[in-house]
Amino acid sequence: MPFMSKVKLAVLISGGGTNLQAIIDAIAQKKINAEIVCVGSNKPDAYGLERAKKAGIATFFLNYKEAKESFQQEDAWLSYFNEREQATNLSPNNSPFRRMNQEELTSRIIAEKLLLEKLAQFKVDFLVCAGFMKLLTPFFMEQFQPDPLKPRIINIHPALLPAFPGTDGYGDAYSYGTKVHGATVHFVDYGVDSGPIIDQSCYRRLSNESEDSFKSRGLELEWELYVKCLKLLCEKRLKIFRNSSKRIIVEEMPKRKFNPH
Ligand code: GAR
């Protein structure tokens, strides 16, 4: 295989970080040609941060709460980010950013400024959301991935999108009674769980299956799916284009044979 420099990933988490662990392990086993340069969390006590530290990865805390307090104290922020209209225009009709008030939106942007600094500091190529439970604002998206055909933010969602977007994919599907469920890895766009799908994995609900079992079987599928998708991404094997309906589509490209001549 020709020498390819390692892709630099930053991972965002909010919880246990089992997906993060799967990625750390896959990189250690050289299944993904990447390095995780930093891991951030909006929860200072997220166990995923411990996993990162154990692997010798730099960590940081995205303090949304402090951002909100600093917004309340400093009127200057009001004028600095007095561009709610812009966020509204960029967001699809059903986006929560359209309903968010100035204070909430601006606080998020303040927290995201730290994130942008970290991504620049570590020269990050791709931002990997692995159980990160905050939506990234249009301001952040504009700065980190201005070209929708060159997406740089990836997410894993615990449902077969576009079914069951939102914060509780397993719980929603379980109570709905779906017989087939799964997970989706996708690029992030301005909507909620609406970005271009990279790949999906599915499983059947067992008869009389408990919600815990339904979730944990799904989570195990996620680990394999995320590793597979990140491998393709880091090998530059994802073709991204607009189809005739103007929707952005992702297709896997075959592995290129190395020809030294
Ligand atoms: C995973 O199930 C992931 O798909 C989900 O959070 C869990 C994180 O688990 N993400 C979302 O719901 C995003 N909307 P982990 O911390 O053990 O990787």
PDB file of C-alpha atoms and ligand atoms in Angstrom:
ATOM      1  CA  MET A   1       0.000   0.000   0.000  1.00  0.00           C
ATOM      2  CA  PRO A   2       1.430   3.424  -0.881  1.00  0.00           C
ATOM      3  CA  PHE A   3       2.274   5.678   2.016  1.00  0.00           C
ATOM      4  CA  MET A   4      -0.700   7.787   2.969  1.00  0.00           C
ATOM      5  CA  SER A   5      -0.474  10.273   5.810  1.00  0.00           C
ATOM      6  CA  LYS A   6      -2.807   9.598   8.681  1.00  0.00           C
ATOM      7  CA  VAL A   7      -6.130  11.390   8.679  1.00  0.00           C
ATOM      8  CA  LYS A   8      -6.622  13.541  11.761  1.00  0.00           C
ATOM      9  CA  LEU A   9      -9.908  12.951  13.554  1.00  0.00           C
ATOM     10  CA  ALA A  10     -11.497  14.803  16.462  1.00  0.00           C
ATOM     11  CA  VAL A  11     -14.250  12.897  18.266  1.00  0.00           C
ATOM     12  CA  LEU A  12     -17.139  14.455  20.183  1.00  0.00           C
ATOM     13  CA  ILE A  13     -18.975  12.467  22.830  1.00  0.00           C
ATOM     14  CA  SER A  14     -21.507  13.018  25.610  1.00  0.00           C
ATOM     15  CA  GLY A  15     -21.552   9.649  27.344  1.00  0.00           C
ATOM     16  CA  GLY A  16     -20.045   6.215  27.731  1.00  0.00           C
ATOM     17  CA  GLY A  17     -18.043   6.352  24.540  1.00  0.00           C
ATOM     18  CA  THR A  18     -18.343   2.750  23.372  1.00  0.00           C
ATOM     19  CA  ASN A  19     -18.274   3.955  19.760  1.00  0.00           C
ATOM     20  CA  LEU A  20     -15.194   6.017  20.567  1.00  0.00           C
ATOM     21  CA  GLN A  21     -13.597   2.883  22.029  1.00  0.00           C
ATOM     22  CA  ALA A  22     -14.377   0.910  18.884  1.00  0.00           C
ATOM     23  CA  ILE A  23     -12.666   3.605  16.816  1.00  0.00           C
ATOM     24  CA  ILE A  24      -9.645   3.772  19.164  1.00  0.00           C
ATOM     25  CA  ASP A  25      -9.286  -0.025  18.946  1.00  0.00           C
ATOM     26  CA  ALA A  26      -9.684  -0.116  15.165  1.00  0.00           C
ATOM     27  CA  ILE A  27      -6.987   2.530  14.757  1.00  0.00           C
ATOM     28  CA  ALA A  28      -4.665   0.615  17.110  1.00  0.00           C
ATOM     29  CA  GLN A  29      -5.265  -2.490  14.980  1.00  0.00           C
ATOM     30  CA  LYS A  30      -4.464  -0.415  11.875  1.00  0.00           C
ATOM     31  CA  LYS A  31      -7.929  -0.987  10.426  1.00  0.00           C
ATOM     32  CA  ILE A  32      -8.355   2.776   9.944  1.00  0.00           C
ATOM     33  CA  ASN A  33      -5.565   4.964   8.616  1.00  0.00           C
ATOM     34  CA  ALA A  34      -6.188   7.765  11.088  1.00  0.00           C
ATOM     35  CA  GLU A  35      -5.251   9.211  14.432  1.00  0.00           C
ATOM     36  CA  ILE A  36      -7.604  10.693  16.978  1.00  0.00           C
ATOM     37  CA  VAL A  37      -5.971  13.978  17.883  1.00  0.00           C
ATOM     38  CA  CYS A  38      -8.505  15.067  20.493  1.00  0.00           C
ATOM     39  CA  VAL A  39     -11.781  14.108  22.144  1.00  0.00           C
ATOM     40  CA  GLY A  40     -14.272  16.684  23.380  1.00  0.00           C
ATOM     41  CA  SER A  41     -17.369  16.360  25.530  1.00  0.00           C
ATOM     42  CA  ASN A  42     -20.148  18.654  26.683  1.00  0.00           C
ATOM     43  CA  LYS A  43     -20.288  16.538  29.870  1.00  0.00           C
ATOM     44  CA  PRO A  44     -17.180  16.808  32.060  1.00  0.00           C
ATOM     45  CA  ASP A  45     -17.844  13.415  33.674  1.00  0.00           C
ATOM     46  CA  ALA A  46     -18.534  11.467  30.460  1.00  0.00           C
ATOM     47  CA  TYR A  47     -16.833   8.090  30.751  1.00  0.00           C
ATOM     48  CA  GLY A  48     -15.686   8.425  27.155  1.00  0.00           C
ATOM     49  CA  LEU A  49     -13.192  11.074  28.321  1.00  0.00           C
ATOM     50  CA  GLU A  50     -11.576   8.432  30.559  1.00  0.00           C
ATOM     51  CA  ARG A  51     -11.339   6.094  27.598  1.00  0.00           C
ATOM     52  CA  ALA A  52      -9.584   8.815  25.604  1.00  0.00           C
ATOM     53  CA  LYS A  53      -7.150   9.600  28.432  1.00  0.00           C
ATOM     54  CA  LYS A  54      -6.306   5.908  28.805  1.00  0.00           C
ATOM     55  CA  ALA A  55      -5.423   5.874  25.114  1.00  0.00           C
ATOM     56  CA  GLY A  56      -3.225   8.959  25.570  1.00  0.00           C
ATOM     57  CA  ILE A  57      -5.516  11.261  23.605  1.00  0.00           C
ATOM     58  CA  ALA A  58      -5.930  14.962  24.469  1.00  0.00           C
ATOM     59  CA  THR A  59      -9.376  15.806  25.842  1.00  0.00           C
ATOM     60  CA  PHE A  60     -11.382  18.973  26.297  1.00  0.00           C
ATOM     61  CA  PHE A  61     -14.657  20.059  27.881  1.00  0.00           C
ATOM     62  CA  LEU A  62     -17.130  22.052  25.845  1.00  0.00           C
ATOM     63  CA  ASN A  63     -18.785  24.077  28.565  1.00  0.00           C
ATOM     64  CA  TYR A  64     -22.162  25.087  27.135  1.00  0.00           C
ATOM     65  CA  LYS A  65     -23.386  26.127  30.584  1.00  0.00           C
ATOM     66  CA  GLU A  66     -20.557  28.586  31.136  1.00  0.00           C
ATOM     67  CA  ALA A  67     -21.119  29.915  27.619  1.00  0.00           C
ATOM     68  CA  LYS A  68     -24.698  30.660  28.579  1.00  0.00           C
ATOM     69  CA  GLU A  69     -23.611  32.496  31.723  1.00  0.00           C
ATOM     70  CA  SER A  70     -21.037  34.542  29.840  1.00  0.00           C
ATOM     71  CA  PHE A  71     -23.734  35.457  27.356  1.00  0.00           C
ATOM     72  CA  GLN A  72     -25.973  36.663  30.165  1.00  0.00           C
ATOM     73  CA  GLN A  73     -23.207  38.773  31.650  1.00  0.00           C
ATOM     74  CA  GLU A  74     -21.865  40.392  28.546  1.00  0.00           C
ATOM     75  CA  ASP A  75     -24.079  42.449  26.331  1.00  0.00           C
ATOM     76  CA  ALA A  76     -21.239  42.564  23.843  1.00  0.00           C
ATOM     77  CA  TRP A  77     -22.076  39.055  22.731  1.00  0.00           C
ATOM     78  CA  LEU A  78     -25.465  40.301  21.655  1.00  0.00           C
ATOM     79  CA  SER A  79     -24.089  42.542  18.972  1.00  0.00           C
ATOM     80  CA  TYR A  80     -21.236  40.194  18.144  1.00  0.00           C
ATOM     81  CA  PHE A  81     -23.598  37.457  17.124  1.00  0.00           C
ATOM     82  CA  ASN A  82     -26.548  39.514  16.132  1.00  0.00           C
ATOM     83  CA  GLU A  83     -27.141  37.349  13.104  1.00  0.00           C
ATOM     84  CA  ARG A  84     -30.016  35.191  14.059  1.00  0.00           C
ATOM     85  CA  GLU A  85     -31.564  35.804  10.658  1.00  0.00           C
ATOM     86  CA  GLN A  86     -28.640  34.118   9.003  1.00  0.00           C
ATOM     87  CA  ALA A  87     -28.980  31.026  11.166  1.00  0.00           C
ATOM     88  CA  THR A  88     -32.649  30.962  10.410  1.00  0.00           C
ATOM     89  CA  ASN A  89     -32.116  31.222   6.694  1.00  0.00           C
ATOM     90  CA  LEU A  90     -29.576  28.416   6.660  1.00  0.00           C
ATOM     91  CA  SER A  91     -31.722  26.063   8.695  1.00  0.00           C
ATOM     92  CA  PRO A  92     -34.457  23.913   7.185  1.00  0.00           C
ATOM     93  CA  ASN A  93     -38.029  24.756   8.214  1.00  0.00           C
ATOM     94  CA  ASN A  94     -38.215  22.056  10.851  1.00  0.00           C
ATOM     95  CA  SER A  95     -34.858  22.948  12.416  1.00  0.00           C
ATOM     96  CA  PRO A  96     -34.838  23.697  16.149  1.00  0.00           C
ATOM     97  CA  PHE A  97     -32.528  26.634  15.386  1.00  0.00           C
ATOM     98  CA  ARG A  98     -35.483  28.411  13.823  1.00  0.00           C
ATOM     99  CA  ARG A  99     -37.313  28.263  17.135  1.00  0.00           C
ATOM    100  CA  MET A 100     -34.304  28.947  19.350  1.00  0.00           C
ATOM    101  CA  ASN A 101     -34.123  32.332  21.018  1.00  0.00           C
ATOM    102  CA  GLN A 102     -31.158  34.657  20.678  1.00  0.00           C
ATOM    103  CA  GLU A 103     -29.749  33.724  24.074  1.00  0.00           C
ATOM    104  CA  GLU A 104     -29.807  29.991  23.446  1.00  0.00           C
ATOM    105  CA  LEU A 105     -28.396  30.246  19.951  1.00  0.00           C
ATOM    106  CA  THR A 106     -25.659  32.685  20.916  1.00  0.00           C
ATOM    107  CA  SER A 107     -24.612  30.592  23.931  1.00  0.00           C
ATOM    108  CA  ARG A 108     -24.159  27.627  21.670  1.00  0.00           C
ATOM    109  CA  ILE A 109     -22.070  29.656  19.282  1.00  0.00           C
ATOM    110  CA  ILE A 110     -19.857  30.822  22.140  1.00  0.00           C
ATOM    111  CA  ALA A 111     -19.241  27.192  23.143  1.00  0.00           C
ATOM    112  CA  GLU A 112     -18.582  26.282  19.534  1.00  0.00           C
ATOM    113  CA  LYS A 113     -15.897  28.967  19.288  1.00  0.00           C
ATOM    114  CA  LEU A 114     -13.806  26.832  21.634  1.00  0.00           C
ATOM    115  CA  LEU A 115     -14.508  23.825  19.465  1.00  0.00           C
ATOM    116  CA  LEU A 116     -13.367  25.689  16.352  1.00  0.00           C
ATOM    117  CA  GLU A 117     -10.189  26.720  18.167  1.00  0.00           C
ATOM    118  CA  LYS A 118      -9.449  23.115  19.119  1.00  0.00           C
ATOM    119  CA  LEU A 119     -10.087  21.871  15.587  1.00  0.00           C
ATOM    120  CA  ALA A 120      -7.702  24.483  14.218  1.00  0.00           C
ATOM    121  CA  GLN A 121      -5.110  23.842  16.927  1.00  0.00           C
ATOM    122  CA  PHE A 122      -5.049  20.107  16.162  1.00  0.00           C
ATOM    123  CA  LYS A 123      -5.366  20.588  12.383  1.00  0.00           C
ATOM    124  CA  VAL A 124      -8.359  18.286  12.312  1.00  0.00           C
ATOM    125  CA  ASP A 125      -9.508  16.839   8.986  1.00  0.00           C
ATOM    126  CA  PHE A 126     -12.830  15.358  10.129  1.00  0.00           C
ATOM    127  CA  LEU A 127     -15.074  15.798  13.134  1.00  0.00           C
ATOM    128  CA  VAL A 128     -16.627  12.533  14.304  1.00  0.00           C
ATOM    129  CA  CYS A 129     -19.728  12.721  16.495  1.00  0.00           C
ATOM    130  CA  ALA A 130     -20.035   9.547  18.550  1.00  0.00           C
ATOM    131  CA  GLY A 131     -22.987   9.914  20.874  1.00  0.00           C
ATOM    132  CA  PHE A 132     -22.597  13.712  21.005  1.00  0.00           C
ATOM    133  CA  MET A 133     -26.011  14.978  22.066  1.00  0.00           C
ATOM    134  CA  LYS A 134     -25.762  18.647  21.038  1.00  0.00           C
ATOM    135  CA  LEU A 135     -26.736  19.998  17.655  1.00  0.00           C
ATOM    136  CA  LEU A 136     -24.055  22.018  15.917  1.00  0.00           C
ATOM    137  CA  THR A 137     -25.268  25.439  14.818  1.00  0.00           C
ATOM    138  CA  PRO A 138     -25.303  26.760  11.246  1.00  0.00           C
ATOM    139  CA  PHE A 139     -22.524  29.195  12.269  1.00  0.00           C
ATOM    140  CA  PHE A 140     -20.255  26.316  13.161  1.00  0.00           C
ATOM    141  CA  MET A 141     -21.166  24.403  10.034  1.00  0.00           C
ATOM    142  CA  GLU A 142     -20.457  27.430   7.830  1.00  0.00           C
ATOM    143  CA  GLN A 143     -16.971  27.679   9.250  1.00  0.00           C
ATOM    144  CA  PHE A 144     -15.962  24.049   9.461  1.00  0.00           C
ATOM    145  CA  GLN A 145     -17.650  22.703   6.356  1.00  0.00           C
ATOM    146  CA  PRO A 146     -18.663  25.527   4.050  1.00  0.00           C
ATOM    147  CA  ASP A 147     -18.900  23.239   1.002  1.00  0.00           C
ATOM    148  CA  PRO A 148     -21.731  20.685   1.294  1.00  0.00           C
ATOM    149  CA  LEU A 149     -20.016  18.555  -1.336  1.00  0.00           C
ATOM    150  CA  LYS A 150     -16.943  18.325   0.875  1.00  0.00           C
ATOM    151  CA  PRO A 151     -18.556  17.333   4.179  1.00  0.00           C
ATOM    152  CA  ARG A 152     -16.261  17.056   7.200  1.00  0.00           C
ATOM    153  CA  ILE A 153     -18.642  16.169  10.025  1.00  0.00           C
ATOM    154  CA  ILE A 154     -19.792  12.571  10.515  1.00  0.00           C
ATOM    155  CA  ASN A 155     -22.393  11.230  12.913  1.00  0.00           C
ATOM    156  CA  ILE A 156     -23.790   7.894  13.980  1.00  0.00           C
ATOM    157  CA  HIS A 157     -27.495   7.708  14.684  1.00  0.00           C
ATOM    158  CA  PRO A 158     -29.212   4.782  16.408  1.00  0.00           C
ATOM    159  CA  ALA A 159     -31.955   4.252  13.816  1.00  0.00           C
ATOM    160  CA  LEU A 160     -32.425   3.552  10.140  1.00  0.00           C
ATOM    161  CA  LEU A 161     -32.736   7.159   8.987  1.00  0.00           C
ATOM    162  CA  PRO A 162     -34.851   8.890   7.863  1.00  0.00           C
ATOM    163  CA  ALA A 163     -36.944   6.928  10.399  1.00  0.00           C
ATOM    164  CA  PHE A 164     -36.693   7.972  14.044  1.00  0.00           C
ATOM    165  CA  PRO A 165     -34.407  11.020  14.021  1.00  0.00           C
ATOM    166  CA  GLY A 166     -33.844  12.777  17.345  1.00  0.00           C
ATOM    167  CA  THR A 167     -32.440  11.927  20.717  1.00  0.00           C
ATOM    168  CA  ASP A 168     -33.749   8.408  21.388  1.00  0.00           C
ATOM    169  CA  GLY A 169     -33.639   6.296  18.249  1.00  0.00           C
ATOM    170  CA  TYR A 170     -33.749   2.932  20.059  1.00  0.00           C
ATOM    171  CA  GLY A 171     -36.449   3.963  22.531  1.00  0.00           C
ATOM    172  CA  ASP A 172     -38.651   5.501  19.821  1.00  0.00           C
ATOM    173  CA  ALA A 173     -38.372   2.479  17.524  1.00  0.00           C
ATOM    174  CA  TYR A 174     -38.896   0.054  20.396  1.00  0.00           C
ATOM    175  CA  SER A 175     -42.100   1.701  21.553  1.00  0.00           C
ATOM    176  CA  TYR A 176     -43.314   2.097  17.971  1.00  0.00           C
ATOM    177  CA  GLY A 177     -42.951  -1.648  17.526  1.00  0.00           C
ATOM    178  CA  THR A 178     -40.724  -1.803  14.454  1.00  0.00           C
ATOM    179  CA  LYS A 179     -39.598  -5.314  13.574  1.00  0.00           C
ATOM    180  CA  VAL A 180     -36.421  -4.258  11.788  1.00  0.00           C
ATOM    181  CA  HIS A 181     -34.167  -1.628  13.298  1.00  0.00           C
ATOM    182  CA  GLY A 182     -30.592  -0.476  12.874  1.00  0.00           C
ATOM    183  CA  ALA A 183     -28.079   2.346  12.788  1.00  0.00           C
ATOM    184  CA  THR A 184     -26.970   4.948  10.266  1.00  0.00           C
ATOM    185  CA  VAL A 185     -23.663   6.691   9.708  1.00  0.00           C
ATOM    186  CA  HIS A 186     -24.138   9.945   7.854  1.00  0.00           C
ATOM    187  CA  PHE A 187     -22.562  13.286   7.130  1.00  0.00           C
ATOM    188  CA  VAL A 188     -24.041  16.145   9.111  1.00  0.00           C
ATOM    189  CA  ASP A 189     -25.944  18.904   7.317  1.00  0.00           C
ATOM    190  CA  TYR A 190     -28.077  21.812   8.540  1.00  0.00           C
ATOM    191  CA  GLY A 191     -31.002  19.599   9.477  1.00  0.00           C
ATOM    192  CA  VAL A 192     -31.481  17.154  12.334  1.00  0.00           C
ATOM    193  CA  ASP A 193     -30.148  13.709  11.360  1.00  0.00           C
ATOM    194  CA  SER A 194     -30.919  14.567   7.746  1.00  0.00           C
ATOM    195  CA  GLY A 195     -27.484  14.562   6.112  1.00  0.00           C
ATOM    196  CA  PRO A 196     -26.195  12.284   3.341  1.00  0.00           C
ATOM    197  CA  ILE A 197     -26.163   8.625   4.378  1.00  0.00           C
ATOM    198  CA  ILE A 198     -22.832   6.823   4.225  1.00  0.00           C
ATOM    199  CA  ASP A 199     -24.052   3.384   5.311  1.00  0.00           C
ATOM    200  CA  GLN A 200     -26.593   1.562   7.453  1.00  0.00           C
ATOM    201  CA  SER A 201     -26.782  -1.696   9.318  1.00  0.00           C
ATOM    202  CA  CYS A 202     -29.920  -3.498  10.476  1.00  0.00           C
ATOM    203  CA  TYR A 203     -31.192  -6.279  12.720  1.00  0.00           C
ATOM    204  CA  ARG A 204     -34.533  -7.923  13.551  1.00  0.00           C
ATOM    205  CA  ARG A 205     -36.326  -7.485  16.837  1.00  0.00           C
ATOM    206  CA  LEU A 206     -36.528 -10.800  18.700  1.00  0.00           C
ATOM    207  CA  SER A 207     -39.894 -11.978  19.975  1.00  0.00           C
ATOM    208  CA  ASN A 208     -40.522 -10.636  23.473  1.00  0.00           C
ATOM    209  CA  GLU A 209     -37.202  -8.791  23.382  1.00  0.00           C
ATOM    210  CA  SER A 210     -36.588  -6.320  26.231  1.00  0.00           C
ATOM    211  CA  GLU A 211     -35.722  -2.728  25.417  1.00  0.00           C
ATOM    212  CA  ASP A 212     -32.288  -3.170  27.000  1.00  0.00           C
ATOM    213  CA  SER A 213     -31.470  -6.113  24.775  1.00  0.00           C
ATOM    214  CA  PHE A 214     -32.859  -4.285  21.721  1.00  0.00           C
ATOM    215  CA  LYS A 215     -30.535  -1.357  22.487  1.00  0.00           C
ATOM    216  CA  SER A 216     -27.443  -3.315  23.309  1.00  0.00           C
ATOM    217  CA  ARG A 217     -27.683  -5.438  20.159  1.00  0.00           C
ATOM    218  CA  GLY A 218     -28.039  -2.257  18.141  1.00  0.00           C
ATOM    219  CA  LEU A 219     -25.071  -0.631  19.847  1.00  0.00           C
ATOM    220  CA  GLU A 220     -22.871  -3.596  18.977  1.00  0.00           C
ATOM    221  CA  LEU A 221     -23.811  -3.164  15.326  1.00  0.00           C
ATOM    222  CA  GLU A 222     -22.911   0.523  15.560  1.00  0.00           C
ATOM    223  CA  TRP A 223     -19.300  -0.194  16.487  1.00  0.00           C
ATOM    224  CA  GLU A 224     -18.716  -2.273  13.377  1.00  0.00           C
ATOM    225  CA  LEU A 225     -20.618   0.124  11.139  1.00  0.00           C
ATOM    226  CA  TYR A 226     -18.764   3.221  12.344  1.00  0.00           C
ATOM    227  CA  VAL A 227     -15.366   1.589  11.893  1.00  0.00           C
ATOM    228  CA  LYS A 228     -16.295   0.452   8.387  1.00  0.00           C
ATOM    229  CA  CYS A 229     -17.454   3.951   7.373  1.00  0.00           C
ATOM    230  CA  LEU A 230     -14.452   5.732   8.877  1.00  0.00           C
ATOM    231  CA  LYS A 231     -12.139   3.312   7.115  1.00  0.00           C
ATOM    232  CA  LEU A 232     -13.755   4.201   3.779  1.00  0.00           C
ATOM    233  CA  LEU A 233     -13.643   7.900   4.586  1.00  0.00           C
ATOM    234  CA  CYS A 234      -9.975   7.831   5.550  1.00  0.00           C
ATOM    235  CA  GLU A 235      -9.088   5.822   2.443  1.00  0.00           C
ATOM    236  CA  LYS A 236     -10.861   8.521   0.394  1.00  0.00           C
ATOM    237  CA  ARG A 237     -13.261   5.906  -0.961  1.00  0.00           C
ATOM    238  CA  LEU A 238     -16.475   7.902  -0.614  1.00  0.00           C
ATOM    239  CA  LYS A 239     -17.809   9.497  -3.759  1.00  0.00           C
ATOM    240  CA  ILE A 240     -20.036  12.473  -2.981  1.00  0.00           C
ATOM    241  CA  PHE A 241     -22.308  13.987  -5.604  1.00  0.00           C
ATOM    242  CA  ARG A 242     -25.741  15.499  -6.223  1.00  0.00           C
ATOM    243  CA  ASN A 243     -28.335  13.287  -7.853  1.00  0.00           C
ATOM    244  CA  SER A 244     -31.038  14.486 -10.237  1.00  0.00           C
ATOM    245  CA  SER A 245     -33.208  15.512  -7.254  1.00  0.00           C
ATOM    246  CA  LYS A 246     -30.329  17.692  -5.975  1.00  0.00           C
ATOM    247  CA  ARG A 247     -29.933  15.447  -2.955  1.00  0.00           C
ATOM    248  CA  ILE A 248     -26.326  14.791  -1.914  1.00  0.00           C
ATOM    249  CA  ILE A 249     -25.522  11.104  -2.292  1.00  0.00           C
ATOM    250  CA  VAL A 250     -22.574   9.116  -0.978  1.00  0.00           C
ATOM    251  CA  GLU A 251     -21.322   6.028  -2.745  1.00  0.00           C
ATOM    252  CA  GLU A 252     -18.592   3.629  -1.810  1.00  0.00           C
ATOM    253  CA  MET A 253     -15.790   3.335  -4.355  1.00  0.00           C
ATOM    254  CA  PRO A 254     -13.820   0.132  -4.873  1.00  0.00           C
ATOM    255  CA  LYS A 255     -10.328  -0.085  -3.454  1.00  0.00           C
ATOM    256  CA  ARG A 256      -7.716   1.086  -5.945  1.00  0.00           C
ATOM    257  CA  LYS A 257      -4.916  -1.321  -6.751  1.00  0.00           C
ATOM    258  CA  PHE A 258      -1.477   0.136  -6.109  1.00  0.00           C
ATOM    259  CA  ASN A 259       0.565   0.310  -9.268  1.00  0.00           C
ATOM    260  CA  PRO A 260       4.101   1.563  -8.572  1.00  0.00           C
ATOM    261  CA  HIS A 261       4.795   2.135 -12.317  1.00  0.00           C
TER     262      HIS A 261
HETATM  263  C1  GAR B   1     -25.112   5.567  20.472  1.00  0.00           C
HETATM  264  O1  GAR B   1     -26.202   4.690  20.454  1.00  0.00           O
HETATM  265  C2  GAR B   1     -25.254   6.605  19.373  1.00  0.00           C
HETATM  266  O2  GAR B   1     -25.793   6.091  18.188  1.00  0.00           O
HETATM  267  C3  GAR B   1     -26.196   7.569  20.019  1.00  0.00           C
HETATM  268  O3  GAR B   1     -25.736   7.685  21.337  1.00  0.00           O
HETATM  269  C4  GAR B   1     -25.147   6.440  21.732  1.00  0.00           C
HETATM  270  C5  GAR B   1     -23.772   6.709  22.272  1.00  0.00           C
HETATM  271  O4  GAR B   1     -23.214   5.544  22.806  1.00  0.00           O
HETATM  272  N1  GAR B   1     -26.207   8.849  19.337  1.00  0.00           N
HETATM  273  C6  GAR B   1     -27.282   9.595  19.214  1.00  0.00           C
HETATM  274  O5  GAR B   1     -28.354   9.282  19.680  1.00  0.00           O
HETATM  275  C7  GAR B   1     -27.079  10.886  18.455  1.00  0.00           C
HETATM  276  N2  GAR B   1     -28.330  11.481  18.172  1.00  0.00           N
HETATM  277  P1  GAR B   1     -21.674   5.502  23.175  1.00  0.00           P
HETATM  278  O6  GAR B   1     -21.378   6.753  24.005  1.00  0.00           O
HETATM  279  O7  GAR B   1     -21.528   4.246  23.988  1.00  0.00           O
HETATM  280  O8  GAR B   1     -20.885   5.486  21.900  1.00  0.00           O
END
